[in-house]
CSV table of C-alpha atoms in Angstrom, one decimal:
chain,number,residue,atom,x,y,z
A,1233,UNK,CA,-0.1,0.2,-0.1
A,1234,UNK,CA,1.4,3.3,-1.2
A,1235,UNK,CA,2.6,5.6,1.8
A,1236,UNK,CA,1.7,8.8,0.3
A,1237,UNK,CA,-2.1,8.1,1.1
A,1238,UNK,CA,-4.1,10.5,3.4
A,1239,UNK,CA,-3.3,9.9,7.1
A,1240,UNK,CA,-6.3,8.6,9.1
A,1241,UNK,CA,-5.6,7.8,12.3
A,1242,UNK,CA,-2.6,8.6,14.6
A,1243,UNK,CA,-1.5,7.0,17.7
A,1244,UNK,CA,1.1,8.6,19.7
A,1245,UNK,CA,2.9,7.6,23.0
A,1246,UNK,CA,0.0,5.7,24.5
A,1247,UNK,CA,0.2,4.6,28.2
A,1248,UNK,CA,-1.8,3.0,30.1
A,1249,UNK,CA,-1.5,1.1,33.8
A,1250,UNK,CA,-4.2,-1.0,35.6
A,1251,UNK,CA,-3.1,-1.0,39.4
A,1252,UNK,CA,0.9,-1.1,39.4
A,1253,UNK,CA,0.8,-3.2,36.2
A,1254,UNK,CA,1.5,-1.2,32.9
A,1255,UNK,CA,-0.1,-2.9,30.1
A,1256,UNK,CA,0.9,-0.1,27.5
A,1257,UNK,CA,4.4,1.4,27.7
A,1258,UNK,CA,4.4,4.0,24.9
A,1259,UNK,CA,2.8,2.8,22.0
A,1260,UNK,CA,2.9,4.7,18.4
A,1261,UNK,CA,1.9,4.0,15.2
A,1262,UNK,CA,-0.2,5.5,12.2
A,1263,UNK,CA,-2.5,4.4,9.6
A,1264,UNK,CA,-3.5,5.5,6.4
A,1265,UNK,CA,-6.5,5.4,4.1
A,1266,UNK,CA,-7.1,2.1,3.1
A,1267,UNK,CA,-4.5,0.5,5.0
A,1268,UNK,CA,-5.0,-2.9,7.2
A,1269,UNK,CA,-3.1,-3.0,10.5
A,1270,UNK,CA,-3.0,-6.7,11.9
A,1271,UNK,CA,-1.9,-6.2,15.6
A,1272,UNK,CA,-0.5,-9.5,16.9
A,1273,UNK,CA,1.0,-10.5,20.4
A,1274,UNK,CA,0.7,-12.9,23.4
A,1275,UNK,CA,-2.7,-12.6,25.3
A,1276,UNK,CA,-3.1,-10.3,28.5
A,1277,UNK,CA,-0.2,-7.9,26.5
A,1278,UNK,CA,-2.6,-5.2,26.3
A,1279,UNK,CA,-3.9,-5.3,22.4
A,1280,UNK,CA,-7.4,-4.9,23.2
A,1281,UNK,CA,-6.5,-2.1,25.7
A,1282,UNK,CA,-4.7,-0.5,22.6
A,1283,UNK,CA,-8.2,-0.6,20.6
A,1284,UNK,CA,-10.1,0.6,23.8
A,1285,UNK,CA,-7.7,3.7,24.2
A,1286,UNK,CA,-8.0,4.2,20.3
A,1287,UNK,CA,-11.8,4.9,20.8
A,1288,UNK,CA,-11.7,6.1,24.2
A,1289,UNK,CA,-13.5,3.4,26.0
A,1290,UNK,CA,-10.6,3.0,28.0
A,1291,UNK,CA,-9.0,6.3,28.7
A,1292,UNK,CA,-5.0,6.4,28.3
A,1293,UNK,CA,-3.0,7.7,31.0
A,1294,UNK,CA,-0.6,9.4,28.5
A,1295,UNK,CA,-0.8,9.8,25.0
A,1296,UNK,CA,-2.6,11.2,22.4
A,1297,UNK,CA,-4.9,9.7,19.3
A,1298,UNK,CA,-5.4,12.0,16.2
A,1299,UNK,CA,-8.4,11.4,13.6
A,1300,UNK,CA,-7.3,13.1,10.3
A,1301,UNK,CA,-5.2,15.6,12.1
A,1302,UNK,CA,-7.6,16.3,15.1
A,1303,UNK,CA,-6.6,15.7,18.5
A,1304,UNK,CA,-9.3,13.5,20.4
A,1305,UNK,CA,-10.0,15.3,23.6
A,1306,UNK,CA,-11.3,12.8,26.3
A,1307,UNK,CA,-12.4,15.6,28.8
A,1308,UNK,CA,-14.8,16.7,26.0
A,1309,UNK,CA,-17.8,14.3,26.2
A,1310,UNK,CA,-19.6,15.4,23.1
A,1311,UNK,CA,-16.3,15.4,21.0
A,1312,UNK,CA,-15.4,11.7,22.4
A,1313,UNK,CA,-19.0,10.8,21.2
A,1314,UNK,CA,-18.9,12.3,17.7
A,1315,UNK,CA,-15.4,10.9,17.4
A,1316,UNK,CA,-16.4,7.5,18.3
A,1317,UNK,CA,-19.0,7.5,15.2
A,1318,UNK,CA,-16.3,7.7,12.7
A,1319,UNK,CA,-14.3,4.6,14.8
A,1320,UNK,CA,-16.3,1.3,13.8
A,1321,UNK,CA,-15.6,-1.2,16.5
A,1322,UNK,CA,-16.3,-5.2,16.6
A,1323,UNK,CA,-15.5,-7.0,19.7
A,1324,UNK,CA,-14.4,-10.6,20.2
A,1325,UNK,CA,-18.2,-11.6,21.9
A,1326,UNK,CA,-20.2,-9.5,19.4
A,1327,UNK,CA,-22.1,-7.3,22.1
A,1328,UNK,CA,-25.1,-7.5,19.7
A,1329,UNK,CA,-28.0,-5.5,21.9
A,1330,UNK,CA,-29.9,-8.7,23.1
A,1331,UNK,CA,-33.4,-7.2,22.9
A,1332,UNK,CA,-33.1,-6.0,19.2
A,1333,UNK,CA,-33.2,-8.0,16.0
A,1334,UNK,CA,-30.7,-7.7,13.6
A,1335,UNK,CA,-31.8,-4.5,11.6
A,1336,UNK,CA,-32.8,-2.6,14.8
A,1337,UNK,CA,-29.2,-3.5,16.1
A,1338,UNK,CA,-28.0,-1.8,13.1
A,1339,UNK,CA,-30.3,1.1,12.7
A,1340,UNK,CA,-30.4,1.9,16.4
A,1341,UNK,CA,-27.4,4.2,16.5
A,1342,UNK,CA,-28.3,5.7,12.8
A,1343,UNK,CA,-31.8,6.8,14.7
A,1344,UNK,CA,-30.7,7.8,18.3
A,1345,UNK,CA,-27.0,9.1,17.2
A,1346,UNK,CA,-27.3,10.5,13.8
A,1347,UNK,CA,-31.0,11.4,14.1
A,1348,UNK,CA,-32.1,9.6,10.7
A,1349,UNK,CA,-35.7,9.0,10.3
A,1350,UNK,CA,-37.1,5.4,10.7
A,1351,UNK,CA,-37.2,4.7,6.9
A,1352,UNK,CA,-34.4,6.3,5.8
A,1353,UNK,CA,-32.4,4.2,8.8
A,1354,UNK,CA,-34.5,1.1,7.9
A,1355,UNK,CA,-33.1,1.3,4.3
A,1356,UNK,CA,-29.5,2.1,5.2
A,1357,UNK,CA,-29.2,-1.1,7.8
A,1358,UNK,CA,-30.7,-3.2,5.2
A,1359,UNK,CA,-28.3,-2.6,2.6
A,1360,UNK,CA,-25.3,-2.6,5.1
A,1361,UNK,CA,-26.9,-6.3,6.3
A,1362,UNK,CA,-26.9,-7.2,2.4
A,1363,UNK,CA,-23.2,-6.3,2.4
A,1364,UNK,CA,-22.6,-8.9,4.9
A,1365,UNK,CA,-25.2,-11.3,3.2
A,1366,UNK,CA,-27.8,-11.2,6.1
A,1367,UNK,CA,-30.8,-9.8,4.7
A,1368,UNK,CA,-32.7,-13.2,4.9
A,1369,UNK,CA,-32.1,-12.7,8.7
A,1370,UNK,CA,-32.8,-9.3,9.3
A,1371,UNK,CA,-35.6,-10.0,11.6
A,1372,UNK,CA,-34.0,-12.6,13.6
A,1373,UNK,CA,-32.9,-11.9,17.5
A,1374,UNK,CA,-29.3,-12.3,18.6
A,1375,UNK,CA,-30.3,-15.5,20.4
A,1376,UNK,CA,-31.5,-17.0,16.6
A,1377,UNK,CA,-28.3,-16.1,14.9
A,1378,UNK,CA,-25.0,-18.4,14.7
A,1379,UNK,CA,-22.0,-16.9,16.3
A,1380,UNK,CA,-20.8,-15.9,12.6
A,1381,UNK,CA,-23.8,-14.3,11.6
A,1382,UNK,CA,-24.0,-12.4,14.8
A,1383,UNK,CA,-20.3,-11.3,14.0
A,1384,UNK,CA,-21.4,-10.1,10.7
A,1385,UNK,CA,-24.5,-7.9,12.0
A,1386,UNK,CA,-21.9,-6.4,14.5
A,1387,UNK,CA,-19.8,-5.8,11.4
A,1388,UNK,CA,-22.7,-4.5,9.6
A,1389,UNK,CA,-23.9,-2.4,13.0
A,1390,UNK,CA,-20.4,-0.9,12.7
A,1391,UNK,CA,-20.2,0.0,9.2
A,1392,UNK,CA,-23.9,1.7,9.3
A,1393,UNK,CA,-22.3,4.8,10.9
A,1394,UNK,CA,-19.7,5.3,7.7
A,1395,UNK,CA,-16.4,5.1,10.0
A,1396,UNK,CA,-13.4,6.2,9.0
A,1397,UNK,CA,-11.6,3.6,10.3
A,1398,UNK,CA,-12.6,-0.1,11.5
A,1399,UNK,CA,-11.4,-1.6,14.9
A,1400,UNK,CA,-11.7,-5.7,15.0
A,1401,UNK,CA,-10.5,-7.0,18.6
A,1402,UNK,CA,-10.0,-10.7,18.0
A,1403,UNK,CA,-13.5,-10.7,15.8
A,1404,UNK,CA,-13.2,-14.6,15.5
A,1405,UNK,CA,-11.7,-15.6,18.9
A,1406,UNK,CA,-15.1,-16.6,20.4
A,1407,UNK,CA,-16.5,-18.3,17.0
A,1408,UNK,CA,-16.2,-22.2,16.1
A,1409,UNK,CA,-13.7,-22.8,13.7
A,1410,UNK,CA,-16.4,-23.5,10.8
A,1411,UNK,CA,-17.8,-20.2,11.5
A,1412,UNK,CA,-14.2,-18.4,11.2
A,1413,UNK,CA,-14.4,-18.3,7.6
A,1414,UNK,CA,-17.5,-16.4,6.9
A,1415,UNK,CA,-16.5,-13.3,9.3
A,1416,UNK,CA,-12.7,-13.2,7.9
A,1417,UNK,CA,-14.3,-13.3,4.3
A,1418,UNK,CA,-16.3,-10.2,5.0
A,1419,UNK,CA,-13.4,-8.3,6.8
A,1420,UNK,CA,-11.3,-9.3,3.8
A,1421,UNK,CA,-13.8,-7.9,1.4
A,1422,UNK,CA,-13.9,-4.8,3.1
A,1423,UNK,CA,-10.2,-4.4,3.0
A,1424,UNK,CA,-10.2,-5.2,-0.8
A,1425,UNK,CA,-13.1,-2.1,-0.9
A,1426,UNK,CA,-10.5,0.0,0.8
A,1427,UNK,CA,-11.9,0.0,4.4
A,1428,UNK,CA,-9.2,1.5,6.8
A,1429,UNK,CA,-8.8,-1.2,9.6
A,1430,UNK,CA,-6.7,-1.9,12.7
A,1431,UNK,CA,-7.2,-5.9,13.2
A,1432,UNK,CA,-6.2,-7.7,16.4
A,1433,UNK,CA,-6.2,-11.2,15.3
A,1434,UNK,CA,-4.5,-14.6,15.5
A,1435,UNK,CA,-5.4,-15.2,12.2
A,1436,UNK,CA,-2.0,-15.7,10.4
A,1437,UNK,CA,-3.8,-16.5,6.8
A,1438,UNK,CA,-5.6,-13.5,7.3
A,1439,UNK,CA,-2.7,-11.5,8.5
A,1440,UNK,CA,-0.7,-12.3,5.8
A,1441,UNK,CA,-2.8,-12.1,2.8
A,1442,UNK,CA,-4.8,-8.9,3.7
A,1443,UNK,CA,-2.3,-6.8,6.0
A,1444,UNK,CA,-0.7,-4.1,5.1
A,1445,UNK,CA,1.8,-4.2,8.2
A,1446,UNK,CA,1.8,-6.4,11.1
A,1447,UNK,CA,2.7,-4.9,14.4
A,1448,UNK,CA,3.8,-7.7,17.2
A,1449,UNK,CA,3.1,-6.2,20.7
A,1450,UNK,CA,4.8,-7.5,23.4
A,1451,UNK,CA,5.3,-6.4,27.0
A,1452,UNK,CA,3.4,-3.2,26.3
A,1453,UNK,CA,5.4,-2.2,23.5
A,1454,UNK,CA,5.9,-2.7,19.9
A,1455,UNK,CA,8.6,-5.0,19.4
A,1456,UNK,CA,8.8,-5.3,15.7
A,1457,UNK,CA,6.5,-4.2,12.8
A,1458,UNK,CA,6.6,-4.3,9.2
A,1459,UNK,CA,4.9,-5.7,6.0
A,1460,UNK,CA,3.9,-9.8,6.6
A,1461,UNK,CA,6.6,-10.8,4.2
A,1462,UNK,CA,9.1,-8.9,6.3
A,1463,UNK,CA,7.8,-10.3,9.7
A,1464,UNK,CA,7.3,-13.9,8.4
A,1465,UNK,CA,10.2,-14.6,6.8
A,1466,UNK,CA,12.9,-12.0,8.0
A,1467,UNK,CA,12.1,-10.8,11.4
A,1468,UNK,CA,14.4,-9.0,13.3
A,1469,UNK,CA,14.2,-10.6,16.3
A,1470,UNK,CA,14.1,-14.7,16.9
A,1471,UNK,CA,10.9,-13.9,19.6
A,1472,UNK,CA,9.3,-12.5,16.4
A,1473,UNK,CA,9.7,-15.7,14.7
A,1474,UNK,CA,9.0,-18.1,17.2
A,1475,UNK,CA,5.6,-16.6,18.0
A,1476,UNK,CA,4.5,-16.1,14.5
A,1477,UNK,CA,5.6,-19.9,13.8
A,1478,UNK,CA,3.8,-21.0,17.0
A,1479,UNK,CA,0.3,-19.3,15.9
A,1480,UNK,CA,0.5,-20.4,12.4
A,1481,UNK,CA,1.2,-23.9,13.8
A,1482,UNK,CA,-1.8,-23.6,15.9
A,1483,UNK,CA,-4.2,-21.6,14.0
A,1484,UNK,CA,-3.3,-22.9,10.5
A,1485,UNK,CA,-2.2,-20.6,7.8
A,1486,UNK,CA,-5.2,-20.1,5.6
A,1487,UNK,CA,-8.6,-21.0,6.9
A,1488,UNK,CA,-10.9,-21.2,3.9
A,1489,UNK,CA,-12.1,-17.5,4.0
A,1490,UNK,CA,-10.1,-17.0,0.8
A,1491,UNK,CA,-12.7,-19.2,-0.7
A,1492,UNK,CA,-15.4,-16.6,-0.8
B,1406,UNK,CA,-79.9,-18.1,57.0
B,1407,UNK,CA,-78.0,-15.5,54.5
B,1408,UNK,CA,-79.4,-11.6,54.8
B,1409,UNK,CA,-79.4,-10.9,51.3
B,1410,UNK,CA,-80.7,-7.5,51.9
B,1411,UNK,CA,-77.8,-6.6,54.0
B,1412,UNK,CA,-75.5,-7.5,51.3
B,1413,UNK,CA,-77.3,-5.9,48.4
B,1414,UNK,CA,-78.5,-2.6,50.2
B,1415,UNK,CA,-76.2,-2.0,52.5
B,1416,UNK,CA,-72.5,-3.5,52.2
B,1417,UNK,CA,-72.2,-3.3,48.6
B,1418,UNK,CA,-73.0,0.3,47.9
B,1419,UNK,CA,-70.5,1.2,50.8
B,1420,UNK,CA,-68.2,-1.2,49.6
B,1421,UNK,CA,-68.4,0.1,45.9
B,1422,UNK,CA,-67.4,3.8,46.8
B,1423,UNK,CA,-64.4,2.4,48.7
B,1424,UNK,CA,-63.6,0.2,45.9
B,1425,UNK,CA,-63.3,2.8,43.7
B,1426,UNK,CA,-61.2,4.7,45.9
B,1427,UNK,CA,-58.8,2.0,46.1
B,1428,UNK,CA,-58.7,1.7,42.4
B,1429,UNK,CA,-57.8,5.7,42.6
B,1430,UNK,CA,-55.1,5.1,45.0
B,1431,UNK,CA,-53.1,2.2,43.1
B,1432,UNK,CA,-53.8,3.8,39.9
B,1433,UNK,CA,-51.9,6.8,41.2
B,1434,UNK,CA,-49.4,5.1,43.3
B,1435,UNK,CA,-48.1,2.2,40.6
B,1436,UNK,CA,-47.4,4.1,37.8
B,1437,UNK,CA,-45.7,7.1,39.5
B,1438,UNK,CA,-44.0,4.7,42.0
B,1439,UNK,CA,-42.5,2.7,39.1
B,1440,UNK,CA,-40.9,6.0,37.4
B,1441,UNK,CA,-39.5,7.3,40.6
B,1442,UNK,CA,-38.0,3.6,41.2
B,1443,UNK,CA,-36.3,3.6,37.8
B,1444,UNK,CA,-34.9,7.1,38.7
B,1445,UNK,CA,-33.7,6.0,42.0
B,1446,UNK,CA,-32.2,2.7,40.7
B,1447,UNK,CA,-30.7,4.6,37.6
B,1448,UNK,CA,-29.0,7.2,40.1
B,1449,UNK,CA,-27.9,4.4,42.2
B,1450,UNK,CA,-26.0,2.6,39.6
B,1451,UNK,CA,-24.7,5.3,37.2
B,1452,UNK,CA,-25.0,8.6,39.3
B,1453,UNK,CA,-21.6,10.4,40.8
B,1454,UNK,CA,-20.9,9.8,44.6
B,1455,UNK,CA,-23.5,12.5,45.5
B,1456,UNK,CA,-26.4,11.3,43.4
B,1457,UNK,CA,-25.7,7.5,44.3
B,1458,UNK,CA,-25.4,8.2,48.0
B,1459,UNK,CA,-28.6,10.0,48.0
B,1460,UNK,CA,-30.3,7.5,46.2
B,1461,UNK,CA,-29.1,4.7,48.7
B,1462,UNK,CA,-30.1,6.7,51.6
B,1463,UNK,CA,-33.4,7.4,49.9
B,1464,UNK,CA,-33.6,3.5,49.8
B,1465,UNK,CA,-32.4,2.7,53.1
B,1466,UNK,CA,-34.7,5.3,54.8
B,1467,UNK,CA,-38.2,4.1,52.9
B,1468,UNK,CA,-37.6,0.5,52.8
B,1469,UNK,CA,-36.4,0.7,55.9
B,1470,UNK,CA,-39.2,2.4,58.1
B,1471,UNK,CA,-42.8,1.0,58.0
B,1472,UNK,CA,-45.4,2.3,55.7
B,1473,UNK,CA,-47.6,3.1,58.5
B,1474,UNK,CA,-45.1,5.5,60.2
B,1475,UNK,CA,-44.5,7.3,56.8
B,1476,UNK,CA,-48.0,7.9,56.4
B,1477,UNK,CA,-48.6,9.3,59.7
B,1478,UNK,CA,-45.5,11.7,59.7
B,1479,UNK,CA,-47.1,12.8,56.0
B,1480,UNK,CA,-50.8,13.5,57.2
B,1481,UNK,CA,-50.5,14.1,60.9
B,1482,UNK,CA,-46.9,15.4,61.3
B,1483,UNK,CA,-46.6,17.7,58.1
B,1484,UNK,CA,-49.5,20.2,59.5
B,1485,UNK,CA,-46.7,20.8,62.2
B,1486,UNK,CA,-44.8,22.5,59.6
B,1487,UNK,CA,-47.3,24.2,57.7
B,1488,UNK,CA,-48.1,21.7,54.9
B,1489,UNK,CA,-51.6,20.3,54.9
B,1490,UNK,CA,-52.2,17.1,52.3
B,1491,UNK,CA,-55.3,15.7,52.1
B,1492,UNK,CA,-55.8,12.1,53.1
B,1493,UNK,CA,-55.9,11.0,49.3
B,1494,UNK,CA,-52.8,12.7,48.5
B,1495,UNK,CA,-50.8,11.6,51.7
B,1496,UNK,CA,-51.7,8.2,51.2
B,1497,UNK,CA,-50.6,8.2,47.6
B,1498,UNK,CA,-47.4,10.1,48.6
B,1499,UNK,CA,-46.8,7.1,51.1
B,1500,UNK,CA,-47.5,4.9,48.8
B,1501,UNK,CA,-45.1,6.5,45.9
B,1502,UNK,CA,-42.5,6.7,48.3
B,1503,UNK,CA,-42.3,3.2,49.5
B,1504,UNK,CA,-43.1,1.3,46.6
B,1505,UNK,CA,-40.1,3.2,44.4
B,1506,UNK,CA,-37.7,2.1,47.2
B,1507,UNK,CA,-38.7,-1.5,46.9
B,1508,UNK,CA,-39.2,-1.1,42.9
B,1509,UNK,CA,-35.4,0.6,42.9
B,1510,UNK,CA,-34.0,-2.3,44.3
B,1511,UNK,CA,-35.7,-4.7,41.8
B,1512,UNK,CA,-34.5,-2.3,39.0
B,1513,UNK,CA,-31.0,-1.9,40.2
B,1514,UNK,CA,-30.6,-5.8,40.6
B,1515,UNK,CA,-31.9,-6.2,37.0
B,1516,UNK,CA,-29.4,-3.0,35.6
B,1517,UNK,CA,-26.5,-4.9,36.9
B,1518,UNK,CA,-27.4,-8.2,35.4
B,1519,UNK,CA,-27.4,-6.7,31.7
B,1520,UNK,CA,-23.5,-7.4,30.5
B,1521,UNK,CA,-21.4,-4.5,30.3
B,1522,UNK,CA,-20.6,-5.1,26.9
B,1523,UNK,CA,-24.1,-3.9,25.5
B,1524,UNK,CA,-23.2,-0.3,27.2
B,1525,UNK,CA,-19.5,-0.4,26.0
B,1526,UNK,CA,-21.0,-1.2,22.2
B,1527,UNK,CA,-23.3,1.1,22.5
B,1528,UNK,CA,-20.7,4.0,23.3
B,1529,UNK,CA,-18.6,2.8,20.6
B,1530,UNK,CA,-21.4,3.6,18.3
B,1531,UNK,CA,-21.1,7.0,19.8
B,1532,UNK,CA,-23.9,7.0,21.9
B,1533,UNK,CA,-23.9,9.2,24.8
B,1534,UNK,CA,-23.8,7.4,28.3
B,1535,UNK,CA,-27.3,8.7,29.2
B,1536,UNK,CA,-28.5,7.6,25.7
B,1537,UNK,CA,-26.9,4.0,26.3
B,1538,UNK,CA,-29.0,3.4,29.4
B,1539,UNK,CA,-32.3,4.6,28.2
B,1540,UNK,CA,-31.8,3.0,25.0
B,1541,UNK,CA,-30.1,-0.6,25.8
B,1542,UNK,CA,-29.8,-0.8,29.4
B,1543,UNK,CA,-33.2,-0.1,30.5
B,1544,UNK,CA,-35.0,-2.0,28.0
B,1545,UNK,CA,-33.3,-5.1,29.0
B,1546,UNK,CA,-33.4,-4.6,32.6
B,1547,UNK,CA,-36.9,-3.5,32.7
B,1548,UNK,CA,-38.0,-6.9,31.3
B,1549,UNK,CA,-35.9,-8.5,33.8
B,1550,UNK,CA,-37.5,-6.5,36.4
B,1551,UNK,CA,-41.1,-7.7,35.8
B,1552,UNK,CA,-41.3,-10.3,38.0
B,1553,UNK,CA,-39.9,-8.7,41.0
B,1554,UNK,CA,-41.7,-5.5,40.2
B,1555,UNK,CA,-44.9,-7.5,40.0
B,1556,UNK,CA,-44.7,-8.8,43.5
B,1557,UNK,CA,-44.3,-5.3,44.8
B,1558,UNK,CA,-47.3,-3.9,42.9
B,1559,UNK,CA,-49.2,-6.7,44.2
B,1560,UNK,CA,-48.0,-5.9,47.7
B,1561,UNK,CA,-49.2,-2.3,47.0
B,1562,UNK,CA,-52.5,-3.2,46.3
B,1563,UNK,CA,-52.6,-4.6,49.4
B,1564,UNK,CA,-51.2,-2.1,51.8
B,1565,UNK,CA,-53.1,0.5,50.0
B,1566,UNK,CA,-55.8,-0.5,52.8
B,1567,UNK,CA,-53.4,1.6,55.3
B,1568,UNK,CA,-54.8,4.6,53.6
B,1569,UNK,CA,-57.3,3.8,56.2
B,1570,UNK,CA,-55.2,4.8,58.9
B,1571,UNK,CA,-55.0,8.8,57.6
B,1572,UNK,CA,-58.4,8.6,57.4
B,1573,UNK,CA,-58.9,8.4,53.4
B,1574,UNK,CA,-61.8,5.6,53.0
B,1575,UNK,CA,-61.0,3.2,50.6
B,1576,UNK,CA,-62.3,-0.4,50.4
B,1577,UNK,CA,-60.9,-1.8,53.9
B,1578,UNK,CA,-62.2,1.5,55.7
B,1579,UNK,CA,-65.6,1.4,54.1
B,1580,UNK,CA,-65.9,-2.1,55.0
B,1581,UNK,CA,-64.9,-1.4,58.7
B,1582,UNK,CA,-67.3,1.2,58.8
B,1583,UNK,CA,-70.1,-1.4,58.0
B,1584,UNK,CA,-69.0,-4.1,59.9
B,1585,UNK,CA,-68.8,-1.9,63.4
B,1586,UNK,CA,-72.1,-0.4,62.5
B,1587,UNK,CA,-74.0,-3.7,62.0
B,1588,UNK,CA,-71.8,-5.9,63.7
B,1589,UNK,CA,-71.1,-8.2,60.9
B,1590,UNK,CA,-67.2,-8.5,60.8
B,1591,UNK,CA,-66.9,-11.8,59.0
B,1592,UNK,CA,-69.3,-11.6,56.5
B,1593,UNK,CA,-67.8,-7.9,56.0
B,1594,UNK,CA,-63.8,-8.9,55.9
B,1595,UNK,CA,-64.8,-12.5,53.9
B,1596,UNK,CA,-66.0,-10.0,51.1
B,1597,UNK,CA,-63.4,-7.7,51.2
B,1598,UNK,CA,-61.1,-10.5,51.2
B,1599,UNK,CA,-62.3,-11.7,48.3
B,1600,UNK,CA,-62.5,-8.4,46.3
B,1601,UNK,CA,-58.6,-8.4,47.1
B,1602,UNK,CA,-58.1,-11.6,45.8
B,1603,UNK,CA,-59.8,-10.9,42.7
B,1604,UNK,CA,-58.0,-7.8,42.2
B,1605,UNK,CA,-54.8,-9.2,42.7
B,1606,UNK,CA,-55.7,-12.3,40.2
B,1607,UNK,CA,-56.5,-9.9,37.8
B,1608,UNK,CA,-53.6,-7.5,38.1
B,1609,UNK,CA,-50.9,-10.8,38.4
B,1610,UNK,CA,-52.6,-11.8,34.9
B,1611,UNK,CA,-52.1,-8.6,33.3
B,1612,UNK,CA,-48.5,-8.7,34.4
B,1613,UNK,CA,-47.9,-12.1,33.0
B,1614,UNK,CA,-49.4,-11.1,29.8
B,1615,UNK,CA,-47.0,-8.1,29.6
B,1616,UNK,CA,-44.3,-10.1,30.5
B,1617,UNK,CA,-45.2,-12.6,27.3
B,1618,UNK,CA,-45.5,-9.7,25.3
B,1619,UNK,CA,-42.3,-8.4,26.2
B,1620,UNK,CA,-40.6,-11.6,25.6
B,1621,UNK,CA,-38.0,-11.9,22.8
B,1622,UNK,CA,-36.1,-14.8,21.0
B,1623,UNK,CA,-33.8,-16.1,23.5
B,1624,UNK,CA,-35.4,-14.4,26.4
B,1625,UNK,CA,-38.3,-16.7,27.1
B,1626,UNK,CA,-36.0,-19.6,28.7
B,1627,UNK,CA,-34.8,-17.1,31.2
B,1628,UNK,CA,-38.2,-17.0,33.0
């Protein structure tokens, strides 16, 4: 991906501690328009915290987030709400609204946050569901959907807000193996269509074929980052090579999403 | 030998007015009590330290003191501060204060049982905290609170008879007057008991229907 593209997201020197445990010790990176960054690293090392710091669901202790050159001020609740509308977030455990059917899940923020008219929101929601292949399931409730379908609804819900960038927090980790492919397929399609994405995942096949850059996070720092070919074949650190090797062994290289 | 004349010409007309008063009492107290309960519960869970403390104190006070004492204070105590309430208004206020304190705790439990991810997801979409509570948390929590709140509503129907103690002549009060005048305690209170039973059964049924109506897939098995 050419680097001369527009700068969308800047993460500058993010620090975060919980109690006396410092999980993030100064993370910085930039995401340009249309780029897909994949963040990998051992569990419990702050990957999810980093994503939450980006959209201020967790307020970082130090450091700043910039969206299109504008700094996010976490003291200004209204600004944060506006800023979050531009950052789509997909959670590991979906977090669909249990009391709403699929289409209502997608349209509620359009109505309550963007102030869209009901019919307009419904049309928009249906077209988002179509993108993730779930028009037939529009009136089913979360409890009636499979894990993969739930995650696709949650992707549609985030997309409906027309975000500048999408954050994925281990979107396939809570799924049965045979359902992972459908979610990765949707994500791959998004990346190809030029969506800017930051993805925390262990799916090495996805990382290898979709990522413009892989960021290896360990002990609260970026140990190493670079394009997939570099990290997989010529990593600077032995630690990176070992970790990638283990993940590839565990999760397999390619998981069927390429079939879509 | 049953004295039908007593029932038809004396008891029923007297009870009719009392019954209407009871209905009026609960029709005011139930909805307002519920709304106040929701506000107190939300304040307790999501309020800042001061709001949360106030809500806790409210619950401790109104759940911790006998309703009868609250009614006496409202009706006999407040006039010394220059506040005069009619028996009806004093009763309704007392019932609202008491039932809202109980509702608040049922609703607080229900709010806390809603997964925290629900609010996170709403906030990630740009909803303010208030909007997330109103649009996402409360619709789920209130459904979960229905069984508990039903309990309190049914209880309120029955303790509305305490209004009689502050001279608001409702069903029990009307019956008591007839019973003493005609010395017919057994007949009168049996009839009143049956009326309360019928009223409570009807309301329970309605609440069950409401619960079923508001259920959604994935919900039924939680009953």
